[in-house]
Coordinates of C-alpha atoms in Angstrom, one line a residue:
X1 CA 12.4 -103.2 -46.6
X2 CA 9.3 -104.1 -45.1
X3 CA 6.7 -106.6 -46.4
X4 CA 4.6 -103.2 -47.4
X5 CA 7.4 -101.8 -49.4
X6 CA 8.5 -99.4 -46.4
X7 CA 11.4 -98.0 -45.0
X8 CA 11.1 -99.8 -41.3
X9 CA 13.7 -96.6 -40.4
X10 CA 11.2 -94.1 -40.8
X11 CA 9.0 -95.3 -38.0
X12 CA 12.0 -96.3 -35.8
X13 CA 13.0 -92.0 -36.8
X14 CA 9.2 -90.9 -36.4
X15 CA 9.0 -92.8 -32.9
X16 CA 12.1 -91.4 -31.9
X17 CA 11.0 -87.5 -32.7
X18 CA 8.1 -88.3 -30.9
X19 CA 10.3 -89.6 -27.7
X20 CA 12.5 -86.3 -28.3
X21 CA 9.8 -83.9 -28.1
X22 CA 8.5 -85.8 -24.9
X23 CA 11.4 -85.2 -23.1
X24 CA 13.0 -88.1 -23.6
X25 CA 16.6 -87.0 -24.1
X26 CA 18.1 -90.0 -23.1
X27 CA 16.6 -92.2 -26.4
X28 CA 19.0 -93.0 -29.2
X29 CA 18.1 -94.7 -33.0
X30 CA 21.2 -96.8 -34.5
X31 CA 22.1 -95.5 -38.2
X32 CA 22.4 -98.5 -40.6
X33 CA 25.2 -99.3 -42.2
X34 CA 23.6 -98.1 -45.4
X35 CA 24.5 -94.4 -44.5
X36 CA 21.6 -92.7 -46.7
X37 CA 20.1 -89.6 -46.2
X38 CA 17.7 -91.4 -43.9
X39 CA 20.7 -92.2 -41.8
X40 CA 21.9 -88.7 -42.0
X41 CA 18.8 -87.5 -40.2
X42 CA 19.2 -90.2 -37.9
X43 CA 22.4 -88.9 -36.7
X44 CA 21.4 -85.5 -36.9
X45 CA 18.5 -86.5 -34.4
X46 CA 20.8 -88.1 -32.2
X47 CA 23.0 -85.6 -32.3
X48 CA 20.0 -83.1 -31.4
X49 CA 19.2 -85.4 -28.5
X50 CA 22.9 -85.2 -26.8
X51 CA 23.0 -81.3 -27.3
X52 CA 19.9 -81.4 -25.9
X53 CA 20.1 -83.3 -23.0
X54 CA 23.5 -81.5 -22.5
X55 CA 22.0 -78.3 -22.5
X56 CA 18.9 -79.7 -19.8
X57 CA 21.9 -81.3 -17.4
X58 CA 23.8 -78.1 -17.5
X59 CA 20.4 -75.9 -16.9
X60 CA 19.4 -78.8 -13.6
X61 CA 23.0 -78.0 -12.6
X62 CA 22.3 -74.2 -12.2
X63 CA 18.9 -74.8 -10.9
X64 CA 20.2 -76.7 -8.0
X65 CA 23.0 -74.0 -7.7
X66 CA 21.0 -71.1 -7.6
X67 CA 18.1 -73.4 -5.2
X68 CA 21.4 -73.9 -2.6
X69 CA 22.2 -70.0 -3.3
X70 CA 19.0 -69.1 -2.5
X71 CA 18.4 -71.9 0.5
X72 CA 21.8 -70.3 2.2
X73 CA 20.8 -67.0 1.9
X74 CA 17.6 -67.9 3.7
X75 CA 19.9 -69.1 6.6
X76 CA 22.0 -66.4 6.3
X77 CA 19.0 -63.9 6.6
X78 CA 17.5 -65.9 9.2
X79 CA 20.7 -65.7 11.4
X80 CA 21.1 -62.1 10.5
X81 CA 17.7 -61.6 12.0
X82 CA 18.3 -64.1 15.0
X83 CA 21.8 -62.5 15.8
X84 CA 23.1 -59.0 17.2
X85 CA 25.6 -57.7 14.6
X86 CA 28.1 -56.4 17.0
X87 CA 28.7 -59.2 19.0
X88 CA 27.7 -62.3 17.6
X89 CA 25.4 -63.2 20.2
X90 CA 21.5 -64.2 19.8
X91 CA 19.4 -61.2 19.8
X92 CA 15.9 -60.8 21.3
X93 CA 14.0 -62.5 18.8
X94 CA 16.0 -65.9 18.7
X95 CA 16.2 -65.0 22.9
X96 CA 12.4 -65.4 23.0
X97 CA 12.3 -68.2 20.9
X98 CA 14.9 -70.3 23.0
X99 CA 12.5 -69.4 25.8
X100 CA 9.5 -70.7 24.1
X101 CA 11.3 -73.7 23.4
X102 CA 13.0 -74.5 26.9
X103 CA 9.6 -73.8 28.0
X104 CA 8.1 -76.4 26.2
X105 CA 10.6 -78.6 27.4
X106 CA 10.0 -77.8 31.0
X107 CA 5.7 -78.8 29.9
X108 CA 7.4 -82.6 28.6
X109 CA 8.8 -82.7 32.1
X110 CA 12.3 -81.2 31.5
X111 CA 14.1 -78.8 34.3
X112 CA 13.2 -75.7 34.6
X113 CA 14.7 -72.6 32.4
X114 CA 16.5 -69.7 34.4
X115 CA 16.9 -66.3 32.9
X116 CA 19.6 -63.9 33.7
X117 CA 19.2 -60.4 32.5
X118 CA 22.8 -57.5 33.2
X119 CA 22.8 -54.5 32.5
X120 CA 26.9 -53.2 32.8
X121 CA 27.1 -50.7 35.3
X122 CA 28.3 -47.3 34.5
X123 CA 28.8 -48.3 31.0
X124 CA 27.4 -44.6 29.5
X125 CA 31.0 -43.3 31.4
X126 CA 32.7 -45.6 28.7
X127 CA 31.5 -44.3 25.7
X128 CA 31.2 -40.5 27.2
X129 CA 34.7 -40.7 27.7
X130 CA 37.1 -42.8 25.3
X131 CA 34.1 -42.8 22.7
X132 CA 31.7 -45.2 21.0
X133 CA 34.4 -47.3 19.1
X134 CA 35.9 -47.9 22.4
X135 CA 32.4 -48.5 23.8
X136 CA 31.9 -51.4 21.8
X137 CA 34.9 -53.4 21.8
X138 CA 34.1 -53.4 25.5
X139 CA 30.9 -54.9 24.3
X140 CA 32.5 -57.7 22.5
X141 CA 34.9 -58.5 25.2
X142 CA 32.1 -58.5 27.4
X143 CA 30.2 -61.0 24.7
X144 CA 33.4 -62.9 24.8
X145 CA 33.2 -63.4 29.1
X146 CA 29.7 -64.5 28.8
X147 CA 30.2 -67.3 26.1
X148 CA 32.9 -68.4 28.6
X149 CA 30.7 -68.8 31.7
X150 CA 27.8 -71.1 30.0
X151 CA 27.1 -74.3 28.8
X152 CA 26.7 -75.2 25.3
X153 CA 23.0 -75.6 25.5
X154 CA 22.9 -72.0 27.2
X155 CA 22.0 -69.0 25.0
X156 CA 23.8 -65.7 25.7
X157 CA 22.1 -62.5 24.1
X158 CA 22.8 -59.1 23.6
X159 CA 19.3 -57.4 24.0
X160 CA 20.6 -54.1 22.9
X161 CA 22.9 -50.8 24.3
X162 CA 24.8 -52.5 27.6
X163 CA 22.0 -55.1 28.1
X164 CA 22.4 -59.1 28.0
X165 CA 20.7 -61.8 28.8
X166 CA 21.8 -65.6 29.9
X167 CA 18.9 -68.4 28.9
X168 CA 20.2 -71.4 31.2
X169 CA 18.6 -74.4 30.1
X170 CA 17.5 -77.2 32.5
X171 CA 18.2 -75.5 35.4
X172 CA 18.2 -75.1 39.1
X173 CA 18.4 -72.3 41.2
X174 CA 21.6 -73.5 42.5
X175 CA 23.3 -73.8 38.5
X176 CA 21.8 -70.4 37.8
X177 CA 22.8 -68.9 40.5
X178 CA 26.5 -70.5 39.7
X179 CA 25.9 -68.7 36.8
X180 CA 25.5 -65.7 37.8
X181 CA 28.4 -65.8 40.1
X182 CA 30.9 -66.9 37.4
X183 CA 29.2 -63.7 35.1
X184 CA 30.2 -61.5 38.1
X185 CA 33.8 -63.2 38.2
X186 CA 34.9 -62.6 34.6
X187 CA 33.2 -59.2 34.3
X188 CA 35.6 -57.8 37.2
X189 CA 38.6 -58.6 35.2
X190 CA 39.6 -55.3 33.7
X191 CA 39.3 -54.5 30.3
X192 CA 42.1 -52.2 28.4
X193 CA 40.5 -49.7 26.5
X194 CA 43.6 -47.3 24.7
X195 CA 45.6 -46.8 28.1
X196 CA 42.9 -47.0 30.7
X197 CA 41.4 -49.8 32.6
X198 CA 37.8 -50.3 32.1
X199 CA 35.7 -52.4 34.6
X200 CA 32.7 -53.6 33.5
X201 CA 31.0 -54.8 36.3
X202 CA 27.2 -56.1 36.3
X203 CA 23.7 -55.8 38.2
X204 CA 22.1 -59.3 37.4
X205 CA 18.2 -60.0 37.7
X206 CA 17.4 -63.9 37.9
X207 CA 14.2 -65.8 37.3
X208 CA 13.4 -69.1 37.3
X209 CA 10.9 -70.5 35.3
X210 CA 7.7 -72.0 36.4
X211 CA 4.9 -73.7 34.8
X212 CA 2.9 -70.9 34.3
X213 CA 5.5 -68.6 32.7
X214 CA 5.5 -67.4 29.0
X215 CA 8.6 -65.8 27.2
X216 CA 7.4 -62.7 27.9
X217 CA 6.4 -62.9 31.8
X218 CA 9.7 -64.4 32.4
X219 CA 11.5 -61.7 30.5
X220 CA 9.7 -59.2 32.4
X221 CA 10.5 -60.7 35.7
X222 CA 14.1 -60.7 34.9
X223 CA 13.9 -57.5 34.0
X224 CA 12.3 -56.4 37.6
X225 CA 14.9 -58.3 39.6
X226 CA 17.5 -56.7 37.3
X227 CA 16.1 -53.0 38.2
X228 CA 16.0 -54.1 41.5
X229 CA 19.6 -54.7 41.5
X230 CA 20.6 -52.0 39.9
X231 CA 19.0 -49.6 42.4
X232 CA 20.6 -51.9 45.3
X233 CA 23.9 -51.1 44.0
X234 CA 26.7 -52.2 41.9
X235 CA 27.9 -55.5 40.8
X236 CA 24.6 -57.3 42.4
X237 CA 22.7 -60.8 41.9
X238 CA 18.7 -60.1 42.4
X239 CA 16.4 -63.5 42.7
X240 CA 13.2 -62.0 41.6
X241 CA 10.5 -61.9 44.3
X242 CA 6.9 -61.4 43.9
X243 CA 7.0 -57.8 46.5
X244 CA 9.6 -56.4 42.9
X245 CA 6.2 -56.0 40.4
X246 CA 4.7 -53.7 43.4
X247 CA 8.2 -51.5 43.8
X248 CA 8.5 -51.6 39.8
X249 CA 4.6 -50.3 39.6
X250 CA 4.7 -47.5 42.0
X251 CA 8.1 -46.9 40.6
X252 CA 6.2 -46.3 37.5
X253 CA 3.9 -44.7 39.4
X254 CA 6.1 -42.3 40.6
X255 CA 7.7 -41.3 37.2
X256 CA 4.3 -40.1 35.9
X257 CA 3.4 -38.2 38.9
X258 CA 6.7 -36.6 39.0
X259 CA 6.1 -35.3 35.7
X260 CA 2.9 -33.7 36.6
X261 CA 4.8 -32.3 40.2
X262 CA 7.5 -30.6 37.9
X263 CA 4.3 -28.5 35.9
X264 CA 2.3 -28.5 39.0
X265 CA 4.5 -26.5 41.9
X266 CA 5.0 -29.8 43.3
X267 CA 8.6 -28.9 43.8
X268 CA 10.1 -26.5 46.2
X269 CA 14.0 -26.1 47.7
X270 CA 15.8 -26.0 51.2
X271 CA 18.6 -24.3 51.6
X272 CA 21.7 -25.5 53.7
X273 CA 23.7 -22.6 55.4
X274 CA 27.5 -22.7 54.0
X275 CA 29.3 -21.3 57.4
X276 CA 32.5 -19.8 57.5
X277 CA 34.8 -21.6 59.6
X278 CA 36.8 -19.0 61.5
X279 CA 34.1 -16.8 62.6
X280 CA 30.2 -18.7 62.0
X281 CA 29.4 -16.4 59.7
X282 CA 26.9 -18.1 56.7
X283 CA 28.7 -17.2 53.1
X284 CA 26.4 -18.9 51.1
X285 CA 24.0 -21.7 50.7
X286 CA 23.4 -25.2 49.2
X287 CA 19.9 -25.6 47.1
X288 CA 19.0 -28.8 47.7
X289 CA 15.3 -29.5 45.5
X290 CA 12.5 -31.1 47.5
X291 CA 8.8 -33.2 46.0
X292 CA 6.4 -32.0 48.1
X293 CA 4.0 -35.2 47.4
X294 CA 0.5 -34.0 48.2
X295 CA -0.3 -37.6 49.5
X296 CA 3.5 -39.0 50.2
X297 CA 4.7 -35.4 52.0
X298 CA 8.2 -34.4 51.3
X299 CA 9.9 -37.1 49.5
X300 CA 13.9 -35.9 49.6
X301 CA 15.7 -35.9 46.5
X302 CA 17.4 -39.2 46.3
X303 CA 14.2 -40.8 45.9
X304 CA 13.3 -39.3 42.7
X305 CA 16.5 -37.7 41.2
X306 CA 17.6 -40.9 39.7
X307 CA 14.2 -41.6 38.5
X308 CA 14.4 -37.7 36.5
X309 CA 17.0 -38.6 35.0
X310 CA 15.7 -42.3 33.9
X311 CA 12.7 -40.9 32.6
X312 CA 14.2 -37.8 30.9
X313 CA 12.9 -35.2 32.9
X314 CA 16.6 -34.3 35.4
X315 CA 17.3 -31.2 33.1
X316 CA 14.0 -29.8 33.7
X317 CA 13.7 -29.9 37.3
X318 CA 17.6 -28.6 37.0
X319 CA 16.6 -25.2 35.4
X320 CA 13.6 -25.0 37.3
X321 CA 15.9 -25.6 40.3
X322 CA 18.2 -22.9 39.2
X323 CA 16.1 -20.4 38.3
X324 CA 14.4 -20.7 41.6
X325 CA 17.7 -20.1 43.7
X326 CA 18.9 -16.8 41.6
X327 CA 15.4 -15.3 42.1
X328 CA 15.7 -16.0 45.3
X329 CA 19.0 -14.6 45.7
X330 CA 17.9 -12.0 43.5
X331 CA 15.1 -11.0 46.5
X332 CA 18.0 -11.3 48.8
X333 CA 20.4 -9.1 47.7
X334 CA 17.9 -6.5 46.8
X335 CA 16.9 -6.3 50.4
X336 CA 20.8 -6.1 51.1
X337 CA 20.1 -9.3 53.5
X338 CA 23.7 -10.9 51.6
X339 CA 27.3 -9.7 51.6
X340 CA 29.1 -9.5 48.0
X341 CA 30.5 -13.0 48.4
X342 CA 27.7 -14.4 49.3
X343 CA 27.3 -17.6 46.8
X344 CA 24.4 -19.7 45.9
X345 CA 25.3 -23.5 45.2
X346 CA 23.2 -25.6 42.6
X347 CA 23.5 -28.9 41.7
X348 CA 23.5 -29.8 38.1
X349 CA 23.2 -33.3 36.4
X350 CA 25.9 -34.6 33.4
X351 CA 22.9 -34.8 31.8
X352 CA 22.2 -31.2 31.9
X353 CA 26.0 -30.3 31.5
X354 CA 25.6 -32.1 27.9
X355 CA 22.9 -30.0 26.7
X356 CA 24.0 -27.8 24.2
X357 CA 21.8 -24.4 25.5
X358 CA 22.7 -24.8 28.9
X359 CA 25.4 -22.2 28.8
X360 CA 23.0 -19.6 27.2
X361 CA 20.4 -20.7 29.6
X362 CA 22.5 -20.1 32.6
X363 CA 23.7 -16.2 30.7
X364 CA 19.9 -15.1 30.3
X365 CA 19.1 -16.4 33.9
X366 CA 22.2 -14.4 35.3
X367 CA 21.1 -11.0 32.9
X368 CA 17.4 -11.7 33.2
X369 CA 17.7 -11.5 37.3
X370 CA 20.8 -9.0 37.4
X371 CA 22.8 -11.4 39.6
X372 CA 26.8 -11.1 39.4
X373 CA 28.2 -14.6 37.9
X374 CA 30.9 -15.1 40.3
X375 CA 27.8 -15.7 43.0
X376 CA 26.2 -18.7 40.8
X377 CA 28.3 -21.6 42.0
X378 CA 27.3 -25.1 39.9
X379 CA 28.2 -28.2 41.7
X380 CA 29.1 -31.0 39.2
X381 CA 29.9 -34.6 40.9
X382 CA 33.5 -35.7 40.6
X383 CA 31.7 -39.0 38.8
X384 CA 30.2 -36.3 36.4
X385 CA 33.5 -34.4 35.9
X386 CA 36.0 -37.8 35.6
X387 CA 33.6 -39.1 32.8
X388 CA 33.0 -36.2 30.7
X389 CA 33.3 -35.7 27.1
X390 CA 34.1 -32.7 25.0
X391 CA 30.5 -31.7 25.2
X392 CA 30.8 -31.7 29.1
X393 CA 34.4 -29.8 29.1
X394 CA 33.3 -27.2 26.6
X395 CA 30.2 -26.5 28.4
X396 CA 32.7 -26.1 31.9
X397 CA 34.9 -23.9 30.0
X398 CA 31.9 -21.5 28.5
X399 CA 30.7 -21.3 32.2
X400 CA 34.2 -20.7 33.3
X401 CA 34.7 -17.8 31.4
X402 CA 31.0 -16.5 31.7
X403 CA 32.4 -15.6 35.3
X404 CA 30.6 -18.5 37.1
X405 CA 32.1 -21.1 40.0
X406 CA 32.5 -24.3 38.9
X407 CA 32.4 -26.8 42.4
X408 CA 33.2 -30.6 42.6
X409 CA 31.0 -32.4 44.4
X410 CA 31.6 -35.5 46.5
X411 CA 35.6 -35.0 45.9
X412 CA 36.8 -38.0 47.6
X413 CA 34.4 -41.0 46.3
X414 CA 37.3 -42.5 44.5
X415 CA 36.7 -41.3 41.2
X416 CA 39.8 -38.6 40.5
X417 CA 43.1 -37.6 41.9
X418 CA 44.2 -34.1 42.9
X419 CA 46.2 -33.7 39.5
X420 CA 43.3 -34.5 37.0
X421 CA 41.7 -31.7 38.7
X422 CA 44.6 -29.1 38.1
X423 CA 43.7 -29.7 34.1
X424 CA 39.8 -29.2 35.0
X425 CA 38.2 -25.7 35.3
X426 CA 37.3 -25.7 38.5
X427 CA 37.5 -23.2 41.7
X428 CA 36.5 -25.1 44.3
X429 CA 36.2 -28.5 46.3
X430 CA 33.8 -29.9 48.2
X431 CA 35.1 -33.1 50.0
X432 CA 32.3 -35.7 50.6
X433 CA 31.2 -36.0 54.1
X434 CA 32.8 -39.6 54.3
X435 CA 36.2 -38.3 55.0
X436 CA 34.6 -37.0 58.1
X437 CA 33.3 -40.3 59.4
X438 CA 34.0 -42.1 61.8
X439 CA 36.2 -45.5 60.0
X440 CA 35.0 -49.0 61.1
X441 CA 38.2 -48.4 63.9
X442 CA 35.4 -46.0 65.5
X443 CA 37.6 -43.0 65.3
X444 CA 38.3 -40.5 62.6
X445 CA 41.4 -39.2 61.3
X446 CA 42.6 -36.0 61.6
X447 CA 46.2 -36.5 60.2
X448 CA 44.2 -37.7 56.7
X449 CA 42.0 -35.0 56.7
X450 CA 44.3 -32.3 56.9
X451 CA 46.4 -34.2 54.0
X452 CA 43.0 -34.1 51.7
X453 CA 42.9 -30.0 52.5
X454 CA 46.7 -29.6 51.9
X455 CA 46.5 -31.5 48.5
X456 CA 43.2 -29.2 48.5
X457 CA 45.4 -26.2 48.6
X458 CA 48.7 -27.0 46.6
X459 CA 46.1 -27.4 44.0
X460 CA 45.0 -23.9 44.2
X461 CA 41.4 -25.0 44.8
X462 CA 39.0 -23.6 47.6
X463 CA 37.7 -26.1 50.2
X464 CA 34.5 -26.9 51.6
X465 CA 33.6 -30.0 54.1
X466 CA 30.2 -31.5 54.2
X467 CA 29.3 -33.6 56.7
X468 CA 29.7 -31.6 59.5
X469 CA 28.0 -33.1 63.0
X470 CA 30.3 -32.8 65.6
X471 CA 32.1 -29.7 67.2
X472 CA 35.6 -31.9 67.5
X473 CA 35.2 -32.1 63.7
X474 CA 34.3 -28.4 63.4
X475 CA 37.1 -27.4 65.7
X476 CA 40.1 -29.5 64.1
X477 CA 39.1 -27.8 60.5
X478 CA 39.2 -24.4 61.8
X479 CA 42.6 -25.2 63.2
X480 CA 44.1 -26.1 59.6
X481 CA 43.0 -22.5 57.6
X482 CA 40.0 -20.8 55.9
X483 CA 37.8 -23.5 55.2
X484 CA 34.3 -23.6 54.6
X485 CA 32.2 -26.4 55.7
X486 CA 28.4 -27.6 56.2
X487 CA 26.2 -30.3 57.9
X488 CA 23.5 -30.2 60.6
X489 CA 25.9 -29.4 63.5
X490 CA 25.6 -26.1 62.0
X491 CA 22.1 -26.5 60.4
X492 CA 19.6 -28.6 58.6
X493 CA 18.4 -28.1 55.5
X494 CA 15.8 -25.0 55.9
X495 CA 13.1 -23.9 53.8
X496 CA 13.1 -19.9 52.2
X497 CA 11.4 -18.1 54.8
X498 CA 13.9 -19.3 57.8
X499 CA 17.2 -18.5 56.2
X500 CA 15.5 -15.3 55.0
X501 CA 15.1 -15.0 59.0
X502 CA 18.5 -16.2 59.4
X503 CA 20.2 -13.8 56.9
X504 CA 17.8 -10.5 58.2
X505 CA 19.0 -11.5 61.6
X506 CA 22.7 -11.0 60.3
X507 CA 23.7 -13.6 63.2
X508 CA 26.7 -15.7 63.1
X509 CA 25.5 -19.5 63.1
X510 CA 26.8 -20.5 66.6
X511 CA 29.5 -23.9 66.5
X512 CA 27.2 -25.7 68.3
X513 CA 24.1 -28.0 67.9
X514 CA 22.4 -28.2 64.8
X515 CA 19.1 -25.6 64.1
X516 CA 16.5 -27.6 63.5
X517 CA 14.7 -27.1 60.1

């Protein structure tokens, strides 16, 4: 007891309720050893305390779970959004950021950055022809290469489709141009896709960094050496000079005014005589499309093909190509100015041979303008024909049996062989006017030009030779059988009214020099 009489356990229990409901849960009162009912509540609050402080340890425990939950899933999310899910690799965003960083490093007086930006040549082929699961295991084997060629500080991207990029920290022009070399290297190994050999070679654009650049400006200026590469040719390295941004501007230039010319009767078309062989007579013709700048004059059509079909705009000028030539021949054969087998040739992008209303387009042009199918001839490149799809066969097949010619182009480029063109519907070949040319041994070869035209003909396949320039040439294939041919020993290139003059006349082109357009 106390000197007042009291129980001293009632204040040690009142203080220790007082302690509980602060939050102390680690306070404990010692019973007595007279076990009352005092002592009872005693235990009971200590008992409370431990369940209580249980309960609190077990509820910190799954706060601190669910807080590293949660912090993981923030890194997760983060490298979600910082990575391309295909490959692995660091995607634009983290790209730019490891840019703004090796940037800042080059202000503290660090080497330079050097950007590489590839784009995979030819890569569409890959996915138009074995399909896109195909496509992208190229992609990740491609990924793979590029990890291979770096070092650990570098950053390899994937900025999206057939696009990559290569941050090189700390760099010379020397490493990065080591680099680049080593990307070109690994990317020429071939790649087995099902049982085909896939080669995914490169155009690389390189910058390096100077004070003044940001993320984006050095992006871009990747990005301008890499075009410039590209339209240099395959499997190129591009340093970026100052004269690209003035080529990449009037390119851009050039793409809007070529979609005003289409609308504007900017474009017109030539016409290259196809001449019999054996007797000079002209069978048919070539349409070959033509800008007709009204500041630039006429700009020929491998300066802005390729830019109609970057910009979207190739099957367009194709149909307005097309249905130029049959109302043309239309006009011709009204005026009885063409024999019955006389055929009009048109090229046609794979582009436009994968639109799904080209057939019916090329039908309503053929009724509309009364013109018999088996004079349409559509030339499709041997590139085109190689990499198609089903799309691209069904539409050769529909064409096929509409009556029209189906021509390869360029036969000889090194894309096909004779006996994938047996299982292709096509009527005729037009061998590319390098087989004609003179090889660096400074003469040509007869004995392997006649080979092409027999392999020609034990394929069942008509023949045509472009190229044409020399009466030796024109002589040696007259000797080997009915053959076809062009090139501007025969004639140039000549706009409507001259061949209309050439056909009235009803004049055998003569085998000798070239009539001047």
């Amino acid at each position: 007891m106390t000197a007042d009489g009291g129980d001293p356990r009632l204040a040690m229990l009142v203080d220790g309720i007082v302690r509980l409901s602060r939050g102390d849960l680690s306070s404990r009162m010692t019973p007595s050893p007279v076990r009352d009912d005092v002592d009872a509540v005693i235990t009971g609050v200590n008992l409370l305390a431990e369940e209580l402080e249980l309960v609190y340890r077990q509820f910190e425990m799954r706060v601190e779970n669910r807080t590293a939950m949660l912090h993981q899933a923030h890194l997760d999310m983060k490298r979600m959004a910082m990575t391309d899910a295909l490959t692995g690799l660091s995607n634009r965003v983290d790209l730019v950021e490891k840019i703004e960083q090796s940037l800042s490093g080059q202000a503290d007086g660090d080497p330079p950055p050097a950007l590489l930006l590839l784009d995979l040549d030819s890569f569409k082929n890959v996915n138009d022809r074995f399909g896109h699961d195909a496509g992208d295991d190229v992609l990740r084997e491609v990924a793979e290469r590029l990890r291979g060629v770096v070092r650990a500080t570098d950053t390899v991207a994937r900025l999206g489709g057939d696009e990559f990029a290569i941050l090189v920290t700390q760099s010379t022009m020397e490493i990065a141009l080591g680099v680049a070399n080593r990307t070109l290297e690994v990317l020429a190994k071939s790649i087995d896709v099902d049982e085909f050999s896939v080669h995914p070679r490169a155009s690389i654009g390189l910058r390096l960094a100077t004070p003044e650049h940001t993320a984006e400006s050095l992006l871009y200026e990747a990005d301008t050496a890499m075009y410039a590469a590209k339209n240099e040719g395959r499997s190129i390295i591009k340093t970026f000079e100052p004269v690209m941004l003035y080529d990449r501007q009037l390119r851009t230039l050039m793409a809007s005014e070529l979609r005003d010319a289409i609308g504007t009767d900017q474009l017109c078309v030539h016409y290259q005589p196809i001449v019999n062989l054996r007797d000079g007579s002209v069978n048919g013709v070539e349409v070959l499309v033509r800008w007709n700048h009204p500041t630039r004059g006429m700009i020929p059509p491998d300066s802005f093909i390729p830019l109609a079909e970057e910009i979207g705009a190739i099957s367009e000028v194709d149909r307005w190509v097309m249905a130029t030539a049959l109302q043309q021949y239309a006009i011709w054969r009204a005026a009885l100015l063409v024999p019955e087998n006389f055929q009009v040739r048109v090229n046609i992008s794979a582009i436009e041979l994968r639109q799904l209303d080209m057939v019916d387009f090329v039908r309503g042009l053929l009724k509309r303008m009364s013109v018999p199918p088996p004079s349409l001839v559509i030339e499709i490149t041997e590139s085109a024909l190689v990499s198609g799809g089903e799309v691209e066969t069904y539409s050769l097949l529909s064409l096929k049996q509409l009556g029209v010619c189906i021509e390869i182009d360029d036969f000889g480029t090194g894309y096909s062989s004779i006996s994938y063109l047996r299982n292709l519907p096509v009527d005729m070949v037009k061998v590319d006017r390098s087989i004609l040319r003179e090889p660096a041994t400074g003469s040509w070869q007869p004995d392997f030009v006649a080979a092409v035209f027999q392999l020609i003909r034990a394929a069942g396949l008509g023949a045509v030779f472009e190229g044409i320039e020399t009466q030796e040439q024109a002589d040696f294939l007259r000797s080997l059988g009915e053959i076809s041919g062009q090139g501007f020993y025969f004639s140039r290139p000549l706009p409507e009214p001259a061949v209309t003059e050439l056909l009235r006349s009803g004049n055998a082109l003569p085998l000798g020099p070239a009539v001047q357009s």
